[in-house]
Amino acid sequence: MSGYQHILCAVDLGGENLAVASRAVELAKQYGAKLSLLHVVEYIPIDLANELVLPQQQEIEDQLVEQSKKAVASLVSHLDLEQISENVISGSTKAEIIEFTKAGKVDLIVIGQHGRHGFSRLLGSTANAVLHNAPCDVLAVRIGA
Amino acid sequence: MSGYQHILCAVDLGGENLAVASRAVELAKQYGAKLSLLHVVEYIPIDLANELVLPQQQEIEDQLVEQSKKAVASLVSHLDLEQISENVISGSTKAEIIEFTKAGKVDLIVIGQHGRHGFSRLLGSTANAVLHNAPCDVLAVRIGA
């Protein structure tokens, strides 16, 4: 068994990402592995009447991506590692994490995990979905315990 | 954030435990952490008629525990680490892993994880239950991918 070579840290840009990303940095250093940070913008336009297709929806998504890029860059500036690959992608969180993992030959995914009774069930279910579908090891970092 | 100090590797004594335990050994070395191996004997006597309480049931459970102790010792003999704590406990796998984690102040649980389409759905659901209930980080090591 060889050590980890490419670690992917998936972040949701909530307040506790620094703890998750710091753990990923620590492991990247231990293993001398490449570290990629990924945030997925999951923007679903609300159109209950199924009638309004607003031209500004693309604009809103573009703005979300821009804001997320800044947030990821800010997070990276707090991390103690020279080379970190920053990635912001629009799409389904689970699908994009798995896609990135396969394309980048990631061998360890680091993701935050609230407990079952935590306030972020969405994050919990993402960690779950990633756990079941990832082609590699998954480290769920406990946050807000 | 401090590094991991006590790593618990939960094993089911199937054929792929060496890969999972080897990853736990590697991390224990990286962090200079204590490593404990735990196997839970989950023996549920079949008594569909709810009538037969056989005196040999305790004997069967004791035999399973003895066999498991030997299997754990054999696994440990294949691992490249001086000090490994060997533990075999009877009970519910999920509950005993969580109990051991709390009592031993474990800060990282390492557990094997088959994919959703793997042959061991039981192991998958254990990893899931541990993920949701653990008071610490959980590393799901991909096996049989």
Coordinates of C-alpha atoms in Angstrom, one line a residue:
Chain A
M1 CA 0.0 0.0 0.0
S2 CA 1.4 3.4 -1.0
G3 CA 0.7 6.6 0.9
Y4 CA -1.8 9.2 -0.3
Q5 CA -0.6 11.3 -3.2
H6 CA -3.5 13.5 -4.1
I7 CA -5.9 14.8 -1.4
L8 CA -9.1 16.5 -2.2
C9 CA -10.7 18.7 0.5
A10 CA -14.4 19.4 -0.3
V11 CA -15.6 22.6 1.4
D12 CA -19.0 24.2 1.7
L13 CA -17.7 27.6 2.8
G14 CA -19.5 27.5 6.1
G15 CA -17.8 28.8 9.2
E16 CA -16.0 25.5 10.1
N17 CA -14.2 24.9 6.9
L18 CA -10.9 26.1 8.4
A19 CA -10.8 23.1 10.7
V20 CA -11.6 20.7 7.9
A21 CA -9.1 22.3 5.5
S22 CA -6.4 22.4 8.2
R23 CA -6.7 18.7 8.8
A24 CA -6.3 18.2 5.0
V25 CA -3.2 20.4 5.0
E26 CA -1.8 18.4 7.9
L27 CA -2.2 15.1 6.0
A28 CA -0.9 16.6 2.8
K29 CA 2.3 17.6 4.7
Q30 CA 2.6 14.2 6.4
Y31 CA 2.3 12.4 3.1
G32 CA 3.9 15.0 0.8
A33 CA 0.7 14.8 -1.2
K34 CA -0.8 17.3 -3.6
L35 CA -3.8 19.2 -2.1
S36 CA -6.8 20.4 -4.0
L37 CA -9.6 22.4 -2.5
L38 CA -13.0 22.1 -4.2
H39 CA -16.2 24.0 -3.6
V40 CA -19.3 23.2 -5.6
V41 CA -21.9 25.9 -6.2
E42 CA -25.2 24.1 -6.2
Y43 CA -27.6 26.8 -7.5
I44 CA -31.1 25.6 -8.2
P45 CA -33.4 28.5 -9.5
I46 CA -36.7 28.5 -7.9
D47 CA -39.5 28.3 -10.4
L48 CA -42.5 26.8 -8.8
A49 CA -44.9 27.7 -11.6
N50 CA -42.5 26.2 -14.1
E51 CA -43.1 29.2 -16.3
L52 CA -40.5 31.8 -15.5
V53 CA -37.2 31.2 -17.1
L54 CA -35.4 34.4 -16.1
P55 CA -32.4 35.6 -18.2
Q56 CA -30.7 36.8 -15.0
Q57 CA -30.4 33.2 -13.6
Q58 CA -27.1 32.6 -15.4
E59 CA -26.0 36.0 -14.0
I60 CA -26.9 34.9 -10.5
E61 CA -25.0 31.7 -10.9
D62 CA -22.0 33.5 -12.2
Q63 CA -22.1 35.9 -9.2
L64 CA -22.2 32.9 -6.8
V65 CA -19.2 31.3 -8.5
E66 CA -17.3 34.6 -8.3
Q67 CA -18.2 35.0 -4.6
S68 CA -17.2 31.4 -3.9
K69 CA -13.8 31.9 -5.7
K70 CA -13.1 34.8 -3.3
A71 CA -14.2 32.7 -0.3
V72 CA -12.0 29.8 -1.4
A73 CA -9.0 32.2 -1.9
S74 CA -9.6 33.7 1.5
L75 CA -9.7 30.2 3.1
V76 CA -6.4 29.2 1.3
S77 CA -4.8 32.4 2.6
H78 CA -5.3 31.1 6.2
L79 CA -3.7 27.7 5.4
D80 CA -0.1 26.8 6.0
L81 CA 0.8 25.2 2.7
E82 CA 2.6 26.6 -0.3
Q83 CA 0.8 24.9 -3.2
I84 CA -3.0 24.4 -3.0
S85 CA -5.1 24.0 -6.1
E86 CA -8.3 26.1 -5.8
N87 CA -11.4 24.8 -7.6
V88 CA -15.0 26.2 -7.8
I89 CA -17.4 24.3 -10.0
S90 CA -21.2 24.6 -10.6
G91 CA -23.3 21.5 -10.3
S92 CA -24.4 18.7 -8.0
T93 CA -22.1 18.5 -5.0
K94 CA -21.9 14.8 -4.8
A95 CA -21.5 14.3 -8.6
E96 CA -18.8 17.0 -8.9
I97 CA -16.8 15.6 -6.0
I98 CA -16.8 12.1 -7.5
E99 CA -16.0 13.4 -11.0
F100 CA -13.1 15.5 -9.7
T101 CA -11.8 12.5 -7.7
K102 CA -11.8 10.3 -10.8
A103 CA -10.4 12.9 -13.2
G104 CA -7.6 14.0 -10.7
K105 CA -6.8 10.5 -9.5
V106 CA -7.6 11.6 -5.9
D107 CA -6.8 8.9 -3.4
L108 CA -8.2 10.6 -0.2
I109 CA -11.3 12.8 0.1
V110 CA -11.5 15.0 3.2
I111 CA -15.0 16.3 4.0
G112 CA -16.6 17.9 7.0
Q113 CA -19.2 15.9 8.9
H114 CA -21.7 17.1 11.5
G115 CA -23.4 14.5 13.7
R116 CA -26.8 13.2 13.0
H117 CA -28.2 15.8 15.4
G118 CA -26.1 18.6 14.0
F119 CA -27.7 21.6 12.3
S120 CA -26.4 20.8 8.8
R121 CA -28.2 17.7 7.6
L122 CA -27.3 18.6 4.1
L123 CA -23.6 18.4 4.8
G124 CA -24.2 15.1 6.6
S125 CA -26.1 13.6 3.6
T126 CA -23.3 14.9 1.2
A127 CA -20.7 13.1 3.3
N128 CA -22.8 10.0 3.3
A129 CA -23.3 10.1 -0.5
V130 CA -19.6 10.7 -1.0
L131 CA -18.8 7.8 1.3
H132 CA -20.9 5.4 -0.6
N133 CA -19.8 6.5 -4.1
A134 CA -16.2 7.5 -3.8
P135 CA -13.6 5.3 -5.5
C136 CA -11.1 6.0 -2.8
D137 CA -10.7 6.6 1.0
V138 CA -12.9 9.2 2.7
L139 CA -11.9 11.0 5.9
A140 CA -15.0 12.6 7.6
V141 CA -13.7 15.3 9.8
R142 CA -16.0 15.9 12.8
I143 CA -17.1 19.5 13.1
G144 CA -19.3 21.3 15.6
A145 CA -19.4 18.2 17.9
Chain B
M1 CA -5.6 21.5 15.9
S2 CA -3.5 18.7 17.4
G3 CA -2.6 15.6 15.5
Y4 CA -4.3 12.2 16.2
Q5 CA -3.2 10.6 19.4
H6 CA -5.3 7.4 19.7
I7 CA -6.4 5.6 16.5
L8 CA -9.0 2.9 16.7
C9 CA -9.1 0.4 13.8
A10 CA -12.4 -1.5 13.7
V11 CA -12.1 -4.9 11.9
D12 CA -14.6 -7.5 10.9
L13 CA -12.0 -10.2 10.3
G14 CA -13.0 -10.6 6.6
G15 CA -10.3 -11.1 4.0
E16 CA -9.5 -7.4 3.4
N17 CA -8.8 -6.3 7.0
L18 CA -5.0 -6.3 6.3
A19 CA -5.4 -3.4 3.9
V20 CA -7.6 -1.5 6.4
A21 CA -5.3 -2.2 9.4
S22 CA -2.2 -1.4 7.4
R23 CA -3.6 2.0 6.6
A24 CA -4.3 2.5 10.4
V25 CA -0.7 1.4 11.1
E26 CA 0.7 3.9 8.6
L27 CA -1.3 6.8 10.2
A28 CA -0.3 5.7 13.7
K29 CA 3.3 5.9 12.6
Q30 CA 2.9 9.3 10.9
Y31 CA 1.3 10.8 14.0
G32 CA 3.1 8.8 16.6
A33 CA -0.3 7.8 17.8
K34 CA -1.5 4.8 20.0
L35 CA -3.2 2.1 17.9
S36 CA -6.0 -0.1 19.1
L37 CA -7.6 -2.9 17.1
L38 CA -11.2 -3.8 17.9
H39 CA -13.3 -6.7 16.7
V40 CA -16.9 -6.9 17.9
V41 CA -18.5 -10.4 18.0
E42 CA -22.1 -9.8 17.2
Y43 CA -23.7 -13.1 18.0
I44 CA -27.5 -13.2 17.9
P45 CA -28.9 -16.7 18.8
I46 CA -31.7 -17.7 16.4
D47 CA -34.8 -18.6 18.3
L48 CA -37.7 -18.0 16.0
A49 CA -40.2 -19.7 18.2
N50 CA -39.1 -17.6 21.1
E51 CA -39.1 -20.7 23.2
L52 CA -35.7 -22.3 23.2
V53 CA -33.2 -20.8 25.4
L54 CA -30.3 -23.1 25.0
P55 CA -27.6 -23.4 27.7
Q56 CA -25.0 -23.9 25.0
Q57 CA -25.6 -20.4 23.6
Q58 CA -23.1 -18.8 26.0
E59 CA -20.7 -21.5 25.1
I60 CA -21.1 -20.7 21.4
E61 CA -20.5 -17.0 22.1
D62 CA -17.4 -17.8 24.2
Q63 CA -16.0 -20.0 21.3
L64 CA -16.6 -17.1 18.8
V65 CA -14.8 -14.7 21.1
E66 CA -11.9 -17.2 21.4
Q67 CA -11.7 -17.7 17.7
S68 CA -11.8 -13.9 17.1
K69 CA -9.0 -13.3 19.6
K70 CA -6.8 -15.7 17.6
A71 CA -7.8 -14.0 14.3
V72 CA -7.0 -10.6 15.7
A73 CA -3.6 -11.8 17.0
S74 CA -2.9 -13.3 13.6
L75 CA -3.8 -10.0 11.9
V76 CA -1.5 -8.1 14.4
S77 CA 1.4 -10.5 13.6
H78 CA 1.2 -9.2 10.0
L79 CA 1.4 -5.6 10.9
D80 CA 4.5 -3.5 11.1
L81 CA 4.1 -1.8 14.5
E82 CA 5.5 -2.7 17.9
Q83 CA 2.6 -1.8 20.2
I84 CA -0.9 -2.6 19.1
S85 CA -3.8 -3.0 21.6
E86 CA -5.9 -6.1 20.8
N87 CA -9.6 -6.0 21.7
V88 CA -12.4 -8.4 21.2
I89 CA -15.8 -7.5 22.6
S90 CA -19.3 -9.1 22.4
G91 CA -22.2 -6.9 21.5
S92 CA -23.6 -4.5 18.9
T93 CA -20.8 -3.5 16.5
K94 CA -21.9 0.2 16.2
A95 CA -22.5 0.6 19.9
E96 CA -19.3 -1.0 21.0
I97 CA -17.2 1.0 18.6
I98 CA -18.7 4.2 19.9
E99 CA -18.4 3.1 23.5
F100 CA -14.7 2.2 23.0
T101 CA -14.1 5.5 21.3
K102 CA -15.5 7.5 24.2
A103 CA -13.9 5.4 26.9
G104 CA -10.4 5.4 25.2
K105 CA -10.5 9.0 24.0
V106 CA -10.1 7.8 20.4
D107 CA -9.7 10.8 18.0
L108 CA -9.7 8.8 14.7
I109 CA -11.7 5.7 13.8
V110 CA -10.4 3.7 10.8
I111 CA -13.0 1.4 9.3
G112 CA -13.3 -0.6 6.0
Q113 CA -15.9 0.5 3.5
H114 CA -17.3 -1.3 0.5
G115 CA -19.1 0.6 -2.2
R116 CA -22.8 0.7 -2.3
H117 CA -22.7 -2.1 -4.8
G118 CA -20.2 -4.1 -2.9
F119 CA -21.0 -7.5 -1.5
S120 CA -20.9 -6.5 2.1
R121 CA -23.8 -4.2 2.8
L122 CA -23.5 -5.0 6.5
L123 CA -20.1 -3.5 6.6
G124 CA -21.3 -0.5 4.6
S125 CA -24.1 0.2 7.0
T126 CA -21.8 -0.2 10.0
A127 CA -19.4 2.4 8.5
N128 CA -22.5 4.6 7.9
A129 CA -23.7 4.3 11.5
V130 CA -20.3 4.9 12.9
L131 CA -19.9 8.0 10.6
H132 CA -23.1 9.5 12.0
N133 CA -22.5 8.7 15.7
A134 CA -18.8 9.0 16.2
P135 CA -17.7 11.8 18.4
C136 CA -14.4 12.1 16.4
D137 CA -13.0 11.9 12.8
V138 CA -13.8 8.7 10.8
L139 CA -11.6 7.4 7.9
A140 CA -13.4 5.0 5.7
V141 CA -10.8 2.9 3.9
R142 CA -12.1 1.8 0.5
I143 CA -11.8 -2.0 0.0
G144 CA -12.6 -4.3 -2.8
A145 CA -13.1 -1.4 -5.2

